[in-house]
XYZ file of N, CA and C in Angstrom:
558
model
N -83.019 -54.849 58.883
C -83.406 -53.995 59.974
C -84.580 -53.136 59.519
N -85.482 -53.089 60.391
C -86.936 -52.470 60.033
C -86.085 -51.030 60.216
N -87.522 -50.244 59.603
C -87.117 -48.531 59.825
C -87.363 -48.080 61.316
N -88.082 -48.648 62.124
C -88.574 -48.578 63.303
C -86.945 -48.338 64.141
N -86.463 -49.703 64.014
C -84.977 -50.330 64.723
C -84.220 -49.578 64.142
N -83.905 -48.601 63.159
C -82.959 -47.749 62.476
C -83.307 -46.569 63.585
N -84.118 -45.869 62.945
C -84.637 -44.851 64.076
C -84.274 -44.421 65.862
N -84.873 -45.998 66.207
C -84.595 -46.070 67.963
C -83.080 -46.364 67.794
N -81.808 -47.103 67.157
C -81.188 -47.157 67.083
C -80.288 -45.629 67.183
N -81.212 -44.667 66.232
C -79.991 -43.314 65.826
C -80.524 -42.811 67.253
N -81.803 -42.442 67.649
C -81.870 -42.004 68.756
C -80.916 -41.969 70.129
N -80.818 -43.864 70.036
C -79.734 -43.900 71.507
C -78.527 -43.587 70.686
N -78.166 -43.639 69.841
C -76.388 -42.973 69.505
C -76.627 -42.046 70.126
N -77.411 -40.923 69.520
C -77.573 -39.439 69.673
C -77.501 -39.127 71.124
N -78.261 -39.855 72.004
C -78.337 -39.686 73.324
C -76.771 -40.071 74.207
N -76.407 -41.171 73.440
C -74.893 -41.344 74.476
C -73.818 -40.205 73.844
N -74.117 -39.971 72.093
C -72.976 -38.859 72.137
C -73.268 -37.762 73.153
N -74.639 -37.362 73.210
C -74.783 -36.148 74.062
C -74.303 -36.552 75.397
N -73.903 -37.257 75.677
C -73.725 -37.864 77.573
C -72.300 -37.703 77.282
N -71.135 -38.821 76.433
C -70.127 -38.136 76.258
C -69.699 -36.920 76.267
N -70.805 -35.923 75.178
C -69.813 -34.490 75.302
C -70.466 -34.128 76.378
N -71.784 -34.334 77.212
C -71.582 -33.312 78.655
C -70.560 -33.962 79.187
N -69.853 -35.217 79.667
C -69.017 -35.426 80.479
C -67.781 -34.965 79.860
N -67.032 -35.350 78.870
C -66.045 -34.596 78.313
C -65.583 -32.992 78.567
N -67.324 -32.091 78.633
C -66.887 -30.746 78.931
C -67.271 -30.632 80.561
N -67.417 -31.303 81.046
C -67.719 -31.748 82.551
C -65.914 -31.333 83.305
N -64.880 -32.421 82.655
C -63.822 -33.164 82.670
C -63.090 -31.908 82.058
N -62.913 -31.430 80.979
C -62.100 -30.284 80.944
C -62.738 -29.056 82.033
N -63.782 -28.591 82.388
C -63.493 -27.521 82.891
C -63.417 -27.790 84.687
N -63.332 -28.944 84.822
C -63.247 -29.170 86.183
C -61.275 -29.067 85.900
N -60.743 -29.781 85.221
C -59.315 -29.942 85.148
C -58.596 -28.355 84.526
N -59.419 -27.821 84.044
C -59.197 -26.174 83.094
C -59.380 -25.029 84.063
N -60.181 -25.199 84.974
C -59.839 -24.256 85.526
C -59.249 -23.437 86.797
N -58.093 -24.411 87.540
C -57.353 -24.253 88.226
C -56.145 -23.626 87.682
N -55.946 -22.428 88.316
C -54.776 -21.766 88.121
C -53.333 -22.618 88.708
N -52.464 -23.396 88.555
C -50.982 -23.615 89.110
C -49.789 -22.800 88.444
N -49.753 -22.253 89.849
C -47.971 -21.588 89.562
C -47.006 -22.849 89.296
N -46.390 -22.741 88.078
C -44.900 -23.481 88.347
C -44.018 -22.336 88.112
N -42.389 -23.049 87.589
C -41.555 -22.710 87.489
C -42.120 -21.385 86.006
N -42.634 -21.366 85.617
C -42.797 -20.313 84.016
C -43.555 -19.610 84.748
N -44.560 -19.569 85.233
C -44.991 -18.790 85.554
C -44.486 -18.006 87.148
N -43.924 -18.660 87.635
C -42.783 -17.678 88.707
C -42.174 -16.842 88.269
N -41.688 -16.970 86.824
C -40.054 -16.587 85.817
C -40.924 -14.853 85.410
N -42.351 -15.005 84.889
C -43.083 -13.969 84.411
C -42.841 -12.822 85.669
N -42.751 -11.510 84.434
C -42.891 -10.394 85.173
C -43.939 -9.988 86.034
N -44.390 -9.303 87.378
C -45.510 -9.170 87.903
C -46.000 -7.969 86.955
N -47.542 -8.236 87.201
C -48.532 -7.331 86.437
C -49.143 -6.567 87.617
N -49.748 -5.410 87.009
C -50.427 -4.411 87.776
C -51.527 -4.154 86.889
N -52.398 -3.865 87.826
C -54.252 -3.310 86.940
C -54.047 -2.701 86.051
N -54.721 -2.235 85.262
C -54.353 -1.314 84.201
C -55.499 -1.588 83.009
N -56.106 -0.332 82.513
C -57.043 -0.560 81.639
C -57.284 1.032 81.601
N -58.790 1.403 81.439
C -59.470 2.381 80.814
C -60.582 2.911 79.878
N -60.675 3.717 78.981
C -61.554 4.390 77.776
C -61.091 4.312 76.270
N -61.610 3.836 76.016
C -61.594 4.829 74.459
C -62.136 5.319 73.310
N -62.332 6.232 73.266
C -63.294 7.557 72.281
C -62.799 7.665 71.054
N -63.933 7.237 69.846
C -63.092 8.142 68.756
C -64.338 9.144 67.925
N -63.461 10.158 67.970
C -64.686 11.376 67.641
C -65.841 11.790 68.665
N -65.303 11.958 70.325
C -66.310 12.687 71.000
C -67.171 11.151 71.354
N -67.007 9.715 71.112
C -68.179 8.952 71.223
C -67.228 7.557 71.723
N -68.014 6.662 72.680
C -66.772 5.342 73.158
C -66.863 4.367 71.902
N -66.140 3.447 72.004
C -65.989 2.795 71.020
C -66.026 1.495 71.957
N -67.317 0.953 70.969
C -67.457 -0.676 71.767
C -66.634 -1.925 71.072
N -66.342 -2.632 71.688
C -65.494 -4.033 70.936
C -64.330 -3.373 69.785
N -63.572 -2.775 70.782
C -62.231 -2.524 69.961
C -61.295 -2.926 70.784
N -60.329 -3.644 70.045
C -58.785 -4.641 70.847
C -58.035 -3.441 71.102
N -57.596 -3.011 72.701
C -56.514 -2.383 73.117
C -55.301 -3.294 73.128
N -54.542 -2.813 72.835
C -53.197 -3.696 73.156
C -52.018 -2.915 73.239
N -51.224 -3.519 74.766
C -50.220 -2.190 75.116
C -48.846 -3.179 74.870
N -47.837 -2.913 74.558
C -46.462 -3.576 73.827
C -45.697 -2.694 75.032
N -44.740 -3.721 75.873
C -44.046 -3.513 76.546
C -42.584 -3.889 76.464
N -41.667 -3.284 76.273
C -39.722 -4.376 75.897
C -39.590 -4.410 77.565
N -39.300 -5.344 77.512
C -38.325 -5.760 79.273
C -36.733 -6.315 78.369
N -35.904 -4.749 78.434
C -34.493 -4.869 78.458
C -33.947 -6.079 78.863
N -34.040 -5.895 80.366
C -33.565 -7.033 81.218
C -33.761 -7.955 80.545
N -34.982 -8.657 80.373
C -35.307 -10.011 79.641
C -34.608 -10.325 78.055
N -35.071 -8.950 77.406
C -34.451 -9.196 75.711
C -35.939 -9.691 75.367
N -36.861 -9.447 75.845
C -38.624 -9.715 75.390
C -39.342 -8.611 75.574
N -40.633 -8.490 74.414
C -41.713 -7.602 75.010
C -42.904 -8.345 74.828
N -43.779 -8.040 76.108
C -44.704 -8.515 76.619
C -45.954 -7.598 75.961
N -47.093 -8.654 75.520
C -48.467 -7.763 75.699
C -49.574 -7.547 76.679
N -50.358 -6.446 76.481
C -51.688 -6.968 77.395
C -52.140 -6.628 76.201
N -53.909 -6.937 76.383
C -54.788 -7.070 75.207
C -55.714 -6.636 76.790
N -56.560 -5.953 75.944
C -57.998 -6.005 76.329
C -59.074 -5.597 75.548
N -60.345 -5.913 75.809
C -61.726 -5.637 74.614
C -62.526 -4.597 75.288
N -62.623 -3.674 74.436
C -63.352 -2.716 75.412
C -64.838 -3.184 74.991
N -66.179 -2.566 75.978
C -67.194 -2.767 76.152
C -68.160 -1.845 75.369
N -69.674 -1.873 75.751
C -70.168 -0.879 74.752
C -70.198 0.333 75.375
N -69.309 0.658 76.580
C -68.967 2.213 77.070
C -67.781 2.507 76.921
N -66.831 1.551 75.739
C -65.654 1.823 75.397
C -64.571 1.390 76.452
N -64.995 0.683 77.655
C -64.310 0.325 78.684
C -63.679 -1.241 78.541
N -62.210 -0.860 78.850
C -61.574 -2.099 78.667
C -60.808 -2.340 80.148
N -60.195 -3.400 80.094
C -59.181 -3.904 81.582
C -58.217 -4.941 80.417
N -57.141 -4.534 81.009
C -55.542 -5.493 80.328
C -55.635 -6.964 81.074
N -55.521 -7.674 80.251
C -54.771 -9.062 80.873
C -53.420 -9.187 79.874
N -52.446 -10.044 80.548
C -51.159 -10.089 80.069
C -50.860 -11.638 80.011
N -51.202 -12.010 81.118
C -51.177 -13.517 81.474
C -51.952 -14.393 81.935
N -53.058 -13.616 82.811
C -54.009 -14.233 83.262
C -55.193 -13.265 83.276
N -56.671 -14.032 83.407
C -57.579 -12.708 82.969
C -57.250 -11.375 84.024
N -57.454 -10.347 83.749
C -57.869 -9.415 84.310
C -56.605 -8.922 84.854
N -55.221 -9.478 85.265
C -53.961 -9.624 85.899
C -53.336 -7.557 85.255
N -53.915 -7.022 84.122
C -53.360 -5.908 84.301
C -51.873 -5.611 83.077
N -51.012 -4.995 83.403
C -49.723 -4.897 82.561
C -48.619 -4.925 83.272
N -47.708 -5.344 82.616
C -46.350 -5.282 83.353
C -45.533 -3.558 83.615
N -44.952 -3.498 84.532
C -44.728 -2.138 84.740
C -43.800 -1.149 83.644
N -43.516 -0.072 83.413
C -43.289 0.762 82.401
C -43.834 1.026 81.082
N -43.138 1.600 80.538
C -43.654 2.502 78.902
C -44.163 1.262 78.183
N -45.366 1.982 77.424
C -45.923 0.834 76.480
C -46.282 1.302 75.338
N -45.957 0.716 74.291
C -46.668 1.531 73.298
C -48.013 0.566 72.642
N -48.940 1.383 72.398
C -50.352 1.247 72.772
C -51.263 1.114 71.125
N -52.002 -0.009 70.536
C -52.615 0.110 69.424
C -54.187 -0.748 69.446
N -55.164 0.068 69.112
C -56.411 0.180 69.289
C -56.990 0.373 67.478
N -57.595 -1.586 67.951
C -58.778 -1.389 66.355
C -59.612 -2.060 66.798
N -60.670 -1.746 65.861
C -62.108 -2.225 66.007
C -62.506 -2.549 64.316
N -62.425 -3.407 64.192
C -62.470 -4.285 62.561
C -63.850 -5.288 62.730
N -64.793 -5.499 61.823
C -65.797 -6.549 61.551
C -65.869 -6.940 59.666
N -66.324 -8.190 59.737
C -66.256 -9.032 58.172
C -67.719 -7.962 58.040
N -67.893 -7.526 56.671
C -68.992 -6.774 56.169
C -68.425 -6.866 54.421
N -69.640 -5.986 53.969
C -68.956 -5.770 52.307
C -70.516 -6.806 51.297
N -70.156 -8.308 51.797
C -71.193 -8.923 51.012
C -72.596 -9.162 51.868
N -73.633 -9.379 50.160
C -74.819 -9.142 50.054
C -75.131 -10.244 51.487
N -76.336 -9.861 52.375
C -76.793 -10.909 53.064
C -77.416 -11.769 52.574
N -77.116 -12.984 53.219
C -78.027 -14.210 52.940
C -79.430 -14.118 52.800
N -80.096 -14.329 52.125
C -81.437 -14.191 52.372
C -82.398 -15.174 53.901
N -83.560 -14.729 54.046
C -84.360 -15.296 55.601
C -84.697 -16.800 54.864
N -85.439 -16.571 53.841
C -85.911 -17.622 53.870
C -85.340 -18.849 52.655
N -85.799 -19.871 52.991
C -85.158 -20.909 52.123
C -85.527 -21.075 50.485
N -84.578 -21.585 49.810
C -84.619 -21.354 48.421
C -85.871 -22.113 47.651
N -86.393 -21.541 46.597
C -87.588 -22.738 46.385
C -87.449 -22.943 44.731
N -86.379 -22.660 44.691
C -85.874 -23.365 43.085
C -84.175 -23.417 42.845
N -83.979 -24.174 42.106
C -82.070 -24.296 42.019
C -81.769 -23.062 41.635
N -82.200 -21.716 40.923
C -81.162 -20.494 40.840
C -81.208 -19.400 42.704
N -82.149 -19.791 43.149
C -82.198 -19.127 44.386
C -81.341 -20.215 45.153
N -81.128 -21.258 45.241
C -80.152 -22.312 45.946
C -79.146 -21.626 45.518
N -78.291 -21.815 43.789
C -77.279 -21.184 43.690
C -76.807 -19.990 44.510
N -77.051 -19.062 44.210
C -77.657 -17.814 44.237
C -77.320 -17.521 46.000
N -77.410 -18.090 46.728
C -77.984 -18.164 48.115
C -75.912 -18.799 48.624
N -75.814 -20.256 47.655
C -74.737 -20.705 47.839
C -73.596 -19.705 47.462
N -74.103 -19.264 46.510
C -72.590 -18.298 46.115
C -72.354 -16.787 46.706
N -73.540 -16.383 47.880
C -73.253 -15.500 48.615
C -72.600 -15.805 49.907
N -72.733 -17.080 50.385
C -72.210 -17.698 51.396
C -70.968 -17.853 51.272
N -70.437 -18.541 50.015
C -68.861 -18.718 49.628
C -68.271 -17.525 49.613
N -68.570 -16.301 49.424
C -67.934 -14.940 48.762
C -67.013 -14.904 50.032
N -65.600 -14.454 49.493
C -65.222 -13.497 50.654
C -65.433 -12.490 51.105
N -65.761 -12.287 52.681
C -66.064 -11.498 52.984
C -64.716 -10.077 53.120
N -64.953 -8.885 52.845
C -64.246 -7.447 53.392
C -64.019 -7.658 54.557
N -63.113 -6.926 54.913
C -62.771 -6.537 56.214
C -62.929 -5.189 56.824
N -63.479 -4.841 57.411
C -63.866 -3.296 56.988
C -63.766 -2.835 58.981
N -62.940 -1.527 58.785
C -61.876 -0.903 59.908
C -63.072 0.180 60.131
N -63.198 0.275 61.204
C -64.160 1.316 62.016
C -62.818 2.626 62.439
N -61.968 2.115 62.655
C -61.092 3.249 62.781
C -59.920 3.643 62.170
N -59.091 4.466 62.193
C -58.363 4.881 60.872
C -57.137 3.693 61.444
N -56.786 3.254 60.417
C -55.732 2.368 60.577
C -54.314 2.812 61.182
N -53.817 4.494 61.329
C -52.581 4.698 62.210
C -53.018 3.721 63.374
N -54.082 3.654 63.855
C -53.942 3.300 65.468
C -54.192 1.906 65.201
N -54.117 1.248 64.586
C -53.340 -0.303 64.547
C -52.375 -0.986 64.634
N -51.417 -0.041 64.250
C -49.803 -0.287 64.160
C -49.093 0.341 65.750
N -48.345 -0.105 66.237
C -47.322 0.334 67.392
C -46.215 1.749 66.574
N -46.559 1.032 65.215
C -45.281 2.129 65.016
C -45.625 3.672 64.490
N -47.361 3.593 64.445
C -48.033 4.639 63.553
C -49.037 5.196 64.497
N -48.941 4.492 65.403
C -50.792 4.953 66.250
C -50.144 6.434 67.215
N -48.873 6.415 67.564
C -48.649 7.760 68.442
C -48.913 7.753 69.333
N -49.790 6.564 70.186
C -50.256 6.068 71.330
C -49.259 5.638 72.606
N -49.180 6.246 73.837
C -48.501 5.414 74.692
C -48.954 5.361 75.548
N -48.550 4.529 76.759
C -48.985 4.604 78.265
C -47.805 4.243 79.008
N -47.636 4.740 80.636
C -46.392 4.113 81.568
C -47.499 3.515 82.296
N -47.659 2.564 82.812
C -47.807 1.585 83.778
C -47.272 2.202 84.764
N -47.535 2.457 86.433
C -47.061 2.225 87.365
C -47.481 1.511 88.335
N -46.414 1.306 89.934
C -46.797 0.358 90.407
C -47.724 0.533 91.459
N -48.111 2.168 91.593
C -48.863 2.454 92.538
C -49.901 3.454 91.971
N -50.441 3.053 90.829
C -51.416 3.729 89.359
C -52.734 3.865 90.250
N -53.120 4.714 89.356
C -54.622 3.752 89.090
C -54.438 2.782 88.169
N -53.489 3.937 87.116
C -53.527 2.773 85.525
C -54.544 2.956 84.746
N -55.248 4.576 84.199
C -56.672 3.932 84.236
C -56.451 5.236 82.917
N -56.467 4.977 81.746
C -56.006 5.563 80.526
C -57.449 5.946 79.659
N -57.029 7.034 79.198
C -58.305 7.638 78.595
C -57.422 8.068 77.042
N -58.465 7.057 75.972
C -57.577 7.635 75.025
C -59.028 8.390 73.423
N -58.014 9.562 73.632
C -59.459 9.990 72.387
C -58.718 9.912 71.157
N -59.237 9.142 70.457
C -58.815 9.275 69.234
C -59.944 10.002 67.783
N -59.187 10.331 67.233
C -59.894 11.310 66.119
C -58.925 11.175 64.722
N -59.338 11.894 63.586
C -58.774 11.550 62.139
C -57.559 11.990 62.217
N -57.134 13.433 62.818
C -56.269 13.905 62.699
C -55.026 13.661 63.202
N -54.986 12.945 64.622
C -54.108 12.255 65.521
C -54.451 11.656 66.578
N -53.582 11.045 67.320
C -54.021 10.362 68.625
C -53.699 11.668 70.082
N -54.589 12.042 70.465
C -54.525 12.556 71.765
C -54.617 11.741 72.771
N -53.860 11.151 73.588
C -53.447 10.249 74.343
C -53.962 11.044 76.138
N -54.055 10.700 77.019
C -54.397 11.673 78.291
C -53.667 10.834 79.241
């Protein structure tokens, strides 16, 4: 096989894989994104809106996981919502479905905002001898830190001091300032 016929050869692979994966992701999100109620999801508790703020030190806090922990007695389960707040510190709960809110009563409530940091950055440009290759490779392998933007009580349910009630005729709409000393909850 000439190099010519290798070439036009990889080309059309390349071109039908790309036709596969558009149709493939064609095919899941046409089939992905219909909501159906069955029987499990009848069984689920109803949710109500529910979301809010959150401040730490006088300032919002962008891309930090709210998450409110709910026990349903009745059931012998507790349910979460999660939500991500924004870069005005603004979040909304989903529990089960996006945006769907929290299930009704007491929750206890834990808020972090964590990013990988610690190691040296990669350098821009590419290596132009084997100790800058090394060098380049063994900053990539390093593990990275984990490094907490906020004090770690308010990670835990059992340490953050955080709560909220859900109701069914709320706003639901929670403002929480947090600072070093404790959680002031509103």
């Amino acid at each position: 096989m000439s190099a010519m016929q290798h070439v036009w050869r990889s080309k059309v692979f390349a071109a039908r894989l790309a036709w596969v994966a558009v149709c493939v992701t064609v095919v899941l999100s046409v089939g992905c994104s219909r909501y159906v109620e069955d029987k499990w999801s009848r069984a689920r508790p109803s949710t109500h809106r529910a979301g809010g703020v959150v401040e730490y030190q006088g300032q919002p806090v962008p891309r930090a996981i709210v998450t409110f922990v709910a026990r349903d007695d009745s059931r012998g389960k507790e349910f979460s919502a999660v939500g991500l707040t924004n870069d005005r510190g603004q979040f909304t709960l989903q529990t089960f479905r996006p945006r769907d809110g929290a299930i009704l009563g007491s929750h206890r409530v834990t808020i972090e905002r964590r990013s990988l940091g610690g190691g040296e950055p990669v350098a821009d440009k590419p290596p132009t001898n084997r100790e800058e290759y090394d060098a380049q490779r063994a900053a990539q392998a390093s593990p990275q830190k984990i490094v907490s933007h906020l004090p770690a009580k308010y990670g835990s349910a059992d340490s953050s001091g955080l709560t909220a009630d859900v109701i069914a005729k709320g706003p639901n709409d929670f403002v929480f300032r947090l600072d070093d000393s404790g959680p002031q909850p509103k």
